[in-house]
mmCIF file of C-alpha atoms and ligand atoms in Angstrom:
data_model
loop_
_atom_site.group_PDB
_atom_site.id
_atom_site.type_symbol
_atom_site.label_atom_id
_atom_site.label_comp_id
_atom_site.label_asym_id
_atom_site.label_seq_id
_atom_site.Cartn_x
_atom_site.Cartn_y
_atom_site.Cartn_z
ATOM 1 C CA UNK A 1 -55.950 -9.314 -12.172
ATOM 2 C CA UNK A 2 -53.282 -7.913 -14.472
ATOM 3 C CA UNK A 3 -54.354 -4.791 -16.304
ATOM 4 C CA UNK A 4 -54.417 -4.411 -20.071
ATOM 5 C CA UNK A 5 -52.049 -1.700 -21.238
ATOM 6 C CA UNK A 6 -53.507 1.348 -22.961
ATOM 7 C CA UNK A 7 -50.664 1.958 -25.394
ATOM 8 C CA UNK A 8 -50.797 5.653 -26.316
ATOM 9 C CA UNK A 9 -48.240 5.293 -29.084
ATOM 10 C CA UNK A 10 -50.288 2.619 -30.815
ATOM 11 C CA UNK A 11 -53.631 4.428 -30.450
ATOM 12 C CA UNK A 12 -52.060 7.699 -31.661
ATOM 13 C CA UNK A 13 -50.497 5.930 -34.662
ATOM 14 C CA UNK A 14 -53.889 4.649 -35.809
ATOM 15 C CA UNK A 15 -55.497 8.094 -35.536
ATOM 16 C CA UNK A 16 -52.606 9.784 -37.276
ATOM 17 C CA UNK A 17 -53.015 7.657 -40.400
ATOM 18 C CA UNK A 18 -56.464 9.211 -40.928
ATOM 19 C CA UNK A 19 -55.260 12.735 -40.179
ATOM 20 C CA UNK A 20 -52.361 12.377 -42.620
ATOM 21 C CA UNK A 21 -54.950 11.893 -45.392
ATOM 22 C CA UNK A 22 -56.665 15.111 -44.312
ATOM 23 C CA UNK A 23 -53.324 16.964 -44.238
ATOM 24 C CA UNK A 24 -52.460 15.580 -47.697
ATOM 25 C CA UNK A 25 -55.805 16.795 -49.049
ATOM 26 C CA UNK A 26 -55.200 20.304 -47.672
ATOM 27 C CA UNK A 27 -51.645 20.404 -49.036
ATOM 28 C CA UNK A 28 -52.918 19.322 -52.471
ATOM 29 C CA UNK A 29 -55.305 22.292 -52.418
ATOM 30 C CA UNK A 30 -52.419 24.657 -51.669
ATOM 31 C CA UNK A 31 -53.273 25.076 -47.998
ATOM 32 C CA UNK A 32 -50.283 23.869 -45.999
ATOM 33 C CA UNK A 33 -51.522 23.393 -42.409
ATOM 34 C CA UNK A 34 -49.195 25.546 -40.296
ATOM 35 C CA UNK A 35 -48.413 25.392 -36.582
ATOM 36 C CA UNK A 36 -46.320 27.935 -34.660
ATOM 37 C CA UNK A 37 -44.801 26.814 -31.367
ATOM 38 C CA UNK A 38 -43.652 29.568 -29.030
ATOM 39 C CA UNK A 39 -41.239 28.645 -26.262
ATOM 40 C CA UNK A 40 -39.933 31.133 -23.724
ATOM 41 C CA UNK A 41 -36.772 30.116 -21.902
ATOM 42 C CA UNK A 42 -34.977 26.783 -21.943
ATOM 43 C CA UNK A 43 -36.902 24.495 -19.582
ATOM 44 C CA UNK A 44 -35.360 21.078 -20.429
ATOM 45 C CA UNK A 45 -38.675 19.178 -20.233
ATOM 46 C CA UNK A 46 -40.341 21.768 -22.497
ATOM 47 C CA UNK A 47 -37.489 21.429 -24.991
ATOM 48 C CA UNK A 48 -38.183 17.694 -25.243
ATOM 49 C CA UNK A 49 -41.959 18.225 -25.635
ATOM 50 C CA UNK A 50 -41.480 20.902 -28.290
ATOM 51 C CA UNK A 51 -39.010 18.735 -30.235
ATOM 52 C CA UNK A 52 -41.516 15.862 -30.203
ATOM 53 C CA UNK A 53 -44.354 18.129 -31.371
ATOM 54 C CA UNK A 54 -42.271 19.515 -34.258
ATOM 55 C CA UNK A 55 -41.217 16.011 -35.336
ATOM 56 C CA UNK A 56 -44.817 14.765 -35.237
ATOM 57 C CA UNK A 57 -45.892 17.702 -37.443
ATOM 58 C CA UNK A 58 -43.229 16.875 -40.012
ATOM 59 C CA UNK A 59 -44.302 13.227 -40.155
ATOM 60 C CA UNK A 60 -47.910 14.071 -40.921
ATOM 61 C CA UNK A 61 -47.484 16.961 -43.372
ATOM 62 C CA UNK A 62 -47.995 19.958 -41.087
ATOM 63 C CA UNK A 63 -45.609 22.870 -41.593
ATOM 64 C CA UNK A 64 -44.285 24.012 -38.238
ATOM 65 C CA UNK A 65 -42.173 26.898 -37.048
ATOM 66 C CA UNK A 66 -40.452 27.352 -33.710
ATOM 67 C CA UNK A 67 -40.223 30.732 -32.004
ATOM 68 C CA UNK A 68 -37.639 30.465 -29.256
ATOM 69 C CA UNK A 69 -37.544 33.499 -26.959
ATOM 70 C CA UNK A 70 -35.083 34.231 -24.171
ATOM 71 C CA UNK A 71 -36.063 33.328 -20.613
ATOM 72 C CA UNK A 72 -35.959 37.038 -19.632
ATOM 73 C CA UNK A 73 -38.399 38.109 -22.386
ATOM 74 C CA UNK A 74 -40.917 40.773 -21.395
ATOM 75 C CA UNK A 75 -44.661 40.420 -21.839
ATOM 76 C CA UNK A 76 -44.444 43.043 -24.594
ATOM 77 C CA UNK A 77 -42.033 40.881 -26.600
ATOM 78 C CA UNK A 78 -44.067 37.694 -26.191
ATOM 79 C CA UNK A 79 -47.403 39.396 -26.946
ATOM 80 C CA UNK A 80 -45.792 41.039 -30.014
ATOM 81 C CA UNK A 81 -44.827 37.607 -31.383
ATOM 82 C CA UNK A 82 -48.364 36.309 -30.773
ATOM 83 C CA UNK A 83 -49.872 39.365 -32.518
ATOM 84 C CA UNK A 84 -47.728 38.674 -35.594
ATOM 85 C CA UNK A 85 -48.705 35.005 -35.637
ATOM 86 C CA UNK A 86 -52.390 35.889 -35.198
ATOM 87 C CA UNK A 87 -52.128 38.047 -38.344
ATOM 88 C CA UNK A 88 -50.196 35.437 -40.379
ATOM 89 C CA UNK A 89 -52.597 33.688 -42.785
ATOM 90 C CA UNK A 90 -50.164 30.771 -43.191
ATOM 91 C CA UNK A 91 -50.413 29.899 -39.500
ATOM 92 C CA UNK A 92 -53.501 27.936 -38.440
ATOM 93 C CA UNK A 93 -52.408 26.978 -34.932
ATOM 94 C CA UNK A 94 -50.456 28.776 -32.207
ATOM 95 C CA UNK A 95 -49.162 26.964 -29.155
ATOM 96 C CA UNK A 96 -47.327 28.663 -26.309
ATOM 97 C CA UNK A 97 -45.445 25.972 -24.418
ATOM 98 C CA UNK A 98 -46.113 26.013 -20.683
ATOM 99 C CA UNK A 99 -44.813 26.628 -18.067
ATOM 100 C CA UNK A 100 -43.755 30.216 -18.717
ATOM 101 C CA UNK A 101 -41.019 32.063 -16.787
ATOM 102 C CA UNK A 102 -42.226 33.801 -13.612
ATOM 103 C CA UNK A 103 -42.331 37.355 -15.075
ATOM 104 C CA UNK A 104 -45.079 36.315 -17.497
ATOM 105 C CA UNK A 105 -48.705 35.767 -16.471
ATOM 106 C CA UNK A 106 -49.884 32.625 -18.339
ATOM 107 C CA UNK A 107 -53.514 33.752 -18.646
ATOM 108 C CA UNK A 108 -52.470 37.093 -20.209
ATOM 109 C CA UNK A 109 -50.337 35.290 -22.792
ATOM 110 C CA UNK A 110 -52.941 32.625 -23.610
ATOM 111 C CA UNK A 111 -55.774 35.156 -23.889
ATOM 112 C CA UNK A 112 -53.769 37.016 -26.556
ATOM 113 C CA UNK A 113 -53.877 34.020 -28.924
ATOM 114 C CA UNK A 114 -56.701 34.277 -31.444
ATOM 115 C CA UNK A 115 -59.360 31.777 -30.259
ATOM 116 C CA UNK A 116 -59.537 30.585 -33.891
ATOM 117 C CA UNK A 117 -55.857 29.544 -33.743
ATOM 118 C CA UNK A 118 -55.839 28.263 -30.148
ATOM 119 C CA UNK A 119 -55.090 24.628 -30.982
ATOM 120 C CA UNK A 120 -54.232 23.976 -27.319
ATOM 121 C CA UNK A 121 -57.862 24.796 -26.473
ATOM 122 C CA UNK A 122 -56.833 26.884 -23.465
ATOM 123 C CA UNK A 123 -58.247 30.310 -24.364
ATOM 124 C CA UNK A 124 -61.184 31.201 -22.107
ATOM 125 C CA UNK A 125 -63.443 31.410 -25.186
ATOM 126 C CA UNK A 126 -62.618 27.797 -26.075
ATOM 127 C CA UNK A 127 -62.860 26.593 -22.479
ATOM 128 C CA UNK A 128 -66.218 28.407 -22.262
ATOM 129 C CA UNK A 129 -67.458 26.694 -25.437
ATOM 130 C CA UNK A 130 -66.485 23.355 -23.925
ATOM 131 C CA UNK A 131 -68.369 24.183 -20.724
ATOM 132 C CA UNK A 132 -71.437 25.182 -22.741
ATOM 133 C CA UNK A 133 -71.343 21.882 -24.631
ATOM 134 C CA UNK A 134 -70.305 23.097 -28.117
ATOM 135 C CA UNK A 135 -66.508 22.877 -28.094
ATOM 136 C CA UNK A 136 -64.459 24.335 -30.978
ATOM 137 C CA UNK A 137 -60.979 23.172 -29.946
ATOM 138 C CA UNK A 138 -60.671 20.579 -27.202
ATOM 139 C CA UNK A 139 -57.602 20.859 -24.962
ATOM 140 C CA UNK A 140 -55.171 18.237 -26.232
ATOM 141 C CA UNK A 141 -54.518 16.081 -23.159
ATOM 142 C CA UNK A 142 -58.217 15.757 -22.163
ATOM 143 C CA UNK A 143 -59.149 14.983 -25.795
ATOM 144 C CA UNK A 144 -56.406 12.345 -25.911
ATOM 145 C CA UNK A 145 -57.666 10.784 -22.684
ATOM 146 C CA UNK A 146 -61.174 10.492 -24.139
ATOM 147 C CA UNK A 147 -59.755 8.762 -27.243
ATOM 148 C CA UNK A 148 -57.953 6.277 -24.979
ATOM 149 C CA UNK A 149 -61.172 5.599 -23.074
ATOM 150 C CA UNK A 150 -62.974 5.092 -26.390
ATOM 151 C CA UNK A 151 -60.413 2.440 -27.326
ATOM 152 C CA UNK A 152 -61.447 0.345 -24.298
ATOM 153 C CA UNK A 153 -64.972 0.028 -25.726
ATOM 154 C CA UNK A 154 -66.430 0.886 -22.294
ATOM 155 C CA UNK A 155 -69.722 2.748 -22.170
ATOM 156 C CA UNK A 156 -69.087 5.654 -19.786
ATOM 157 C CA UNK A 157 -72.758 6.381 -19.153
ATOM 158 C CA UNK A 158 -73.492 6.020 -15.459
ATOM 159 C CA UNK A 159 -69.900 5.111 -14.591
ATOM 160 C CA UNK A 160 -68.130 6.676 -11.609
ATOM 161 C CA UNK A 161 -65.251 8.844 -12.859
ATOM 162 C CA UNK A 162 -62.809 10.421 -10.432
ATOM 163 C CA UNK A 163 -60.332 13.060 -11.600
ATOM 164 C CA UNK A 164 -57.485 14.053 -9.292
ATOM 165 C CA UNK A 165 -56.097 17.521 -10.096
ATOM 166 C CA UNK A 166 -58.036 20.670 -11.011
ATOM 167 C CA UNK A 167 -55.832 22.446 -13.559
ATOM 168 C CA UNK A 168 -57.306 24.357 -16.519
ATOM 169 C CA UNK A 169 -55.136 22.293 -18.863
ATOM 170 C CA UNK A 170 -56.186 18.791 -17.717
ATOM 171 C CA UNK A 171 -58.316 18.312 -14.593
ATOM 172 C CA UNK A 172 -61.206 20.715 -15.207
ATOM 173 C CA UNK A 173 -61.641 20.051 -18.953
ATOM 174 C CA UNK A 174 -61.366 16.259 -18.647
ATOM 175 C CA UNK A 175 -63.996 16.358 -15.898
ATOM 176 C CA UNK A 176 -66.310 18.219 -18.306
ATOM 177 C CA UNK A 177 -65.696 15.719 -21.106
ATOM 178 C CA UNK A 178 -66.387 12.775 -18.797
ATOM 179 C CA UNK A 179 -69.561 14.501 -17.662
ATOM 180 C CA UNK A 180 -70.638 14.999 -21.279
ATOM 181 C CA UNK A 181 -69.985 11.301 -21.892
ATOM 182 C CA UNK A 182 -72.513 10.481 -19.161
ATOM 183 C CA UNK A 183 -70.206 9.606 -16.267
ATOM 184 C CA UNK A 184 -70.845 10.715 -12.700
ATOM 185 C CA UNK A 185 -67.800 12.866 -12.058
ATOM 186 C CA UNK A 186 -65.921 13.716 -8.876
ATOM 187 C CA UNK A 187 -63.138 16.289 -9.161
ATOM 188 C CA UNK A 188 -60.584 15.929 -6.367
ATOM 189 C CA UNK A 189 -57.671 18.231 -5.571
ATOM 190 C CA UNK A 190 -55.037 19.103 -2.988
ATOM 191 C CA UNK A 191 -57.651 20.045 -0.382
ATOM 192 C CA UNK A 192 -59.771 16.924 -0.825
ATOM 193 C CA UNK A 193 -60.153 14.968 2.423
ATOM 194 C CA UNK A 194 -59.802 11.183 2.396
ATOM 195 C CA UNK A 195 -58.768 11.049 -1.250
ATOM 196 C CA UNK A 196 -58.686 7.239 -1.224
ATOM 197 C CA UNK A 197 -62.410 7.100 -0.288
ATOM 198 C CA UNK A 198 -63.117 8.805 -3.628
ATOM 199 C CA UNK A 199 -60.601 6.990 -5.809
ATOM 200 C CA UNK A 200 -61.684 3.549 -4.559
ATOM 201 C CA UNK A 201 -65.154 4.173 -6.027
ATOM 202 C CA UNK A 202 -63.779 5.090 -9.452
ATOM 203 C CA UNK A 203 -64.566 2.978 -12.514
ATOM 204 C CA UNK A 204 -62.423 5.523 -14.347
ATOM 205 C CA UNK A 205 -59.587 7.196 -12.458
ATOM 206 C CA UNK A 206 -57.620 10.069 -14.010
ATOM 207 C CA UNK A 207 -54.628 11.356 -12.089
ATOM 208 C CA UNK A 208 -53.100 14.709 -13.085
ATOM 209 C CA UNK A 209 -51.273 15.638 -9.917
ATOM 210 C CA UNK A 210 -47.586 15.691 -10.858
ATOM 211 C CA UNK A 211 -46.416 13.733 -7.819
ATOM 212 C CA UNK A 212 -44.868 10.244 -8.000
ATOM 213 C CA UNK A 213 -46.710 7.769 -5.794
ATOM 214 C CA UNK A 214 -49.780 10.031 -5.393
ATOM 215 C CA UNK A 215 -52.010 7.058 -6.297
ATOM 216 C CA UNK A 216 -51.114 3.820 -4.519
ATOM 217 C CA UNK A 217 -52.409 0.405 -5.578
ATOM 218 C CA UNK A 218 -54.797 0.234 -2.586
ATOM 219 C CA UNK A 219 -56.547 3.386 -3.878
ATOM 220 C CA UNK A 220 -57.722 1.651 -7.053
ATOM 221 C CA UNK A 221 -61.000 -0.222 -7.547
ATOM 222 C CA UNK A 222 -60.607 -3.713 -9.009
ATOM 223 C CA UNK A 223 -61.017 -3.579 -12.779
ATOM 224 C CA UNK A 224 -60.874 0.246 -13.051
ATOM 225 C CA UNK A 225 -59.488 2.163 -16.001
ATOM 226 C CA UNK A 226 -56.490 4.105 -14.690
ATOM 227 C CA UNK A 227 -55.234 7.058 -16.718
ATOM 228 C CA UNK A 228 -51.955 8.475 -15.479
ATOM 229 C CA UNK A 229 -51.271 12.003 -16.755
ATOM 230 C CA UNK A 230 -48.269 12.624 -14.490
ATOM 231 C CA UNK A 231 -44.805 12.855 -16.014
ATOM 232 C CA UNK A 232 -42.334 13.052 -13.142
ATOM 233 C CA UNK A 233 -38.608 12.483 -12.862
ATOM 234 C CA UNK A 234 -37.872 9.952 -10.087
ATOM 235 C CA UNK A 235 -34.703 10.367 -7.949
ATOM 236 C CA UNK A 236 -32.910 7.766 -10.109
ATOM 237 C CA UNK A 237 -33.672 9.803 -13.240
ATOM 238 C CA UNK A 238 -36.451 7.560 -14.601
ATOM 239 C CA UNK A 239 -39.711 9.031 -15.947
ATOM 240 C CA UNK A 240 -42.626 7.958 -13.759
ATOM 241 C CA UNK A 241 -46.291 8.898 -13.500
ATOM 242 C CA UNK A 242 -48.445 9.704 -10.447
ATOM 243 C CA UNK A 243 -49.574 6.104 -10.074
ATOM 244 C CA UNK A 244 -47.639 3.301 -8.389
ATOM 245 C CA UNK A 245 -47.611 1.374 -11.653
ATOM 246 C CA UNK A 246 -46.491 -2.042 -10.350
ATOM 247 C CA UNK A 247 -49.176 -2.201 -7.666
ATOM 248 C CA UNK A 248 -51.861 -0.597 -9.849
ATOM 249 C CA UNK A 249 -51.346 -3.116 -12.660
ATOM 250 C CA UNK A 250 -52.416 -5.884 -10.284
ATOM 251 C CA UNK A 251 -55.756 -4.190 -9.555
ATOM 252 C CA UNK A 252 -56.755 -2.168 -12.623
ATOM 253 C CA UNK A 253 -58.531 -3.486 -15.705
ATOM 254 C CA UNK A 254 -56.716 -1.054 -18.004
ATOM 255 C CA UNK A 255 -53.786 1.235 -17.277
ATOM 256 C CA UNK A 256 -51.700 3.793 -19.177
ATOM 257 C CA UNK A 257 -47.903 3.466 -18.926
ATOM 258 C CA UNK A 258 -45.539 6.403 -18.386
ATOM 259 C CA UNK A 259 -43.912 7.115 -20.755
ATOM 260 C CA UNK A 260 -45.894 5.937 -23.793
ATOM 261 C CA UNK A 261 -49.403 6.497 -22.451
ATOM 262 C CA UNK A 262 -51.068 9.920 -22.364
ATOM 263 C CA UNK A 263 -48.006 11.819 -23.728
ATOM 264 C CA UNK A 264 -48.224 10.581 -27.335
ATOM 265 C CA UNK A 265 -51.985 11.187 -27.299
ATOM 266 C CA UNK A 266 -51.509 14.855 -26.325
ATOM 267 C CA UNK A 267 -49.267 15.354 -29.347
ATOM 268 C CA UNK A 268 -51.685 13.476 -31.612
ATOM 269 C CA UNK A 269 -54.600 15.701 -30.601
ATOM 270 C CA UNK A 270 -52.505 18.806 -31.284
ATOM 271 C CA UNK A 271 -52.036 17.567 -34.845
ATOM 272 C CA UNK A 272 -55.764 16.941 -35.103
ATOM 273 C CA UNK A 273 -56.647 20.450 -33.893
ATOM 274 C CA UNK A 274 -54.156 22.048 -36.303
ATOM 275 C CA UNK A 275 -55.639 20.171 -39.272
ATOM 276 C CA UNK A 276 -59.145 21.035 -38.101
ATOM 277 C CA UNK A 277 -58.157 24.715 -37.937
ATOM 278 C CA UNK A 278 -56.669 24.613 -41.447
ATOM 279 C CA UNK A 279 -59.857 22.928 -42.734
ATOM 280 C CA UNK A 280 -61.960 25.693 -41.168
ATOM 281 C CA UNK A 281 -59.685 28.261 -42.786
ATOM 282 C CA UNK A 282 -60.196 26.551 -46.171
ATOM 283 C CA UNK A 283 -63.970 26.440 -45.683
ATOM 284 C CA UNK A 284 -64.021 30.150 -44.784
ATOM 285 C CA UNK A 285 -62.330 30.832 -48.132
ATOM 286 C CA UNK A 286 -64.988 28.812 -49.922
ATOM 287 C CA UNK A 287 -62.586 25.967 -50.712
ATOM 288 C CA UNK A 288 -64.439 22.673 -50.839
ATOM 289 C CA UNK A 289 -62.815 19.718 -49.107
ATOM 290 C CA UNK A 290 -64.059 16.508 -50.675
ATOM 291 C CA UNK A 291 -63.554 13.280 -48.805
HETATM 292 N N1 LIG B 301 -46.847 21.909 -21.155
HETATM 293 C C1 LIG B 301 -47.128 20.636 -20.789
HETATM 294 N N2 LIG B 301 -48.182 20.171 -21.505
HETATM 295 C C2 LIG B 301 -48.563 21.173 -22.330
HETATM 296 C C3 LIG B 301 -49.606 21.298 -23.308
HETATM 297 O O1 LIG B 301 -50.395 20.393 -23.574
HETATM 298 N N3 LIG B 301 -49.664 22.492 -23.941
HETATM 299 C C4 LIG B 301 -48.816 23.505 -23.657
HETATM 300 N N4 LIG B 301 -48.971 24.646 -24.324
HETATM 301 N N5 LIG B 301 -47.868 23.431 -22.760
HETATM 302 C C5 LIG B 301 -47.733 22.263 -22.101
#
């Protein structure tokens, strides 16, 4: 079996065409959807992600601004910037690029973002709403993964889904979304024993580990959907995921490439959340958005 490729760029492109119409409608009403990206320090990978996010905003009609802070910034400085952005009516989404330098506690920074502008969906209020089954902003990577699964046409009800990695940003929220979609979900992590015994049962396997080769071909059930969230630099400088792609392609039914799989979907869902936030802002002002 050779797997079908889940092309994140192509799926994102299709979704973005619809969202551009929504952004155009907002702009025509005088509400320019606005996203603020805060980056602390000069992590090279983060610089690439932020550049891609800003470019994607421009293409779709979202106004974006970058706030670049020195790597030695204090919590007071960073929280001060967030406070100003929270109070800025022209900003509908605030994203603090992770990881943060060691002197900053990520949860303290994220909790300072107004939950109404938390387009990353990482504030505890938004994660709590997701847990309770009435999400307001979905975290971008998990939401993008669900869109990719939708594109396969598979009915997830009753399927075995195995997620490897228990981060707040990917593993835990994607497990909740799979659960809501009716899958039977197993959440594995660094202390899981006999990982392969779990992954071999998976109709849907999501790996968000951050380690090249974490998922070998023999760990994959024939015909499974394999979603690779890892973005790792291999010793020869190439970008690779967590999954042994060559071996996995011979067993899986569908597989996401790295790059060009989950990455473009994460950016696409950020655009979606920013437009959604601007639409809510318009509705709160009594501005009617006609289709
Ligand atoms: N760093 C890597 N991925 C992400 C993401 O989706 N959001 C933020 N804020 N930082 C990241």
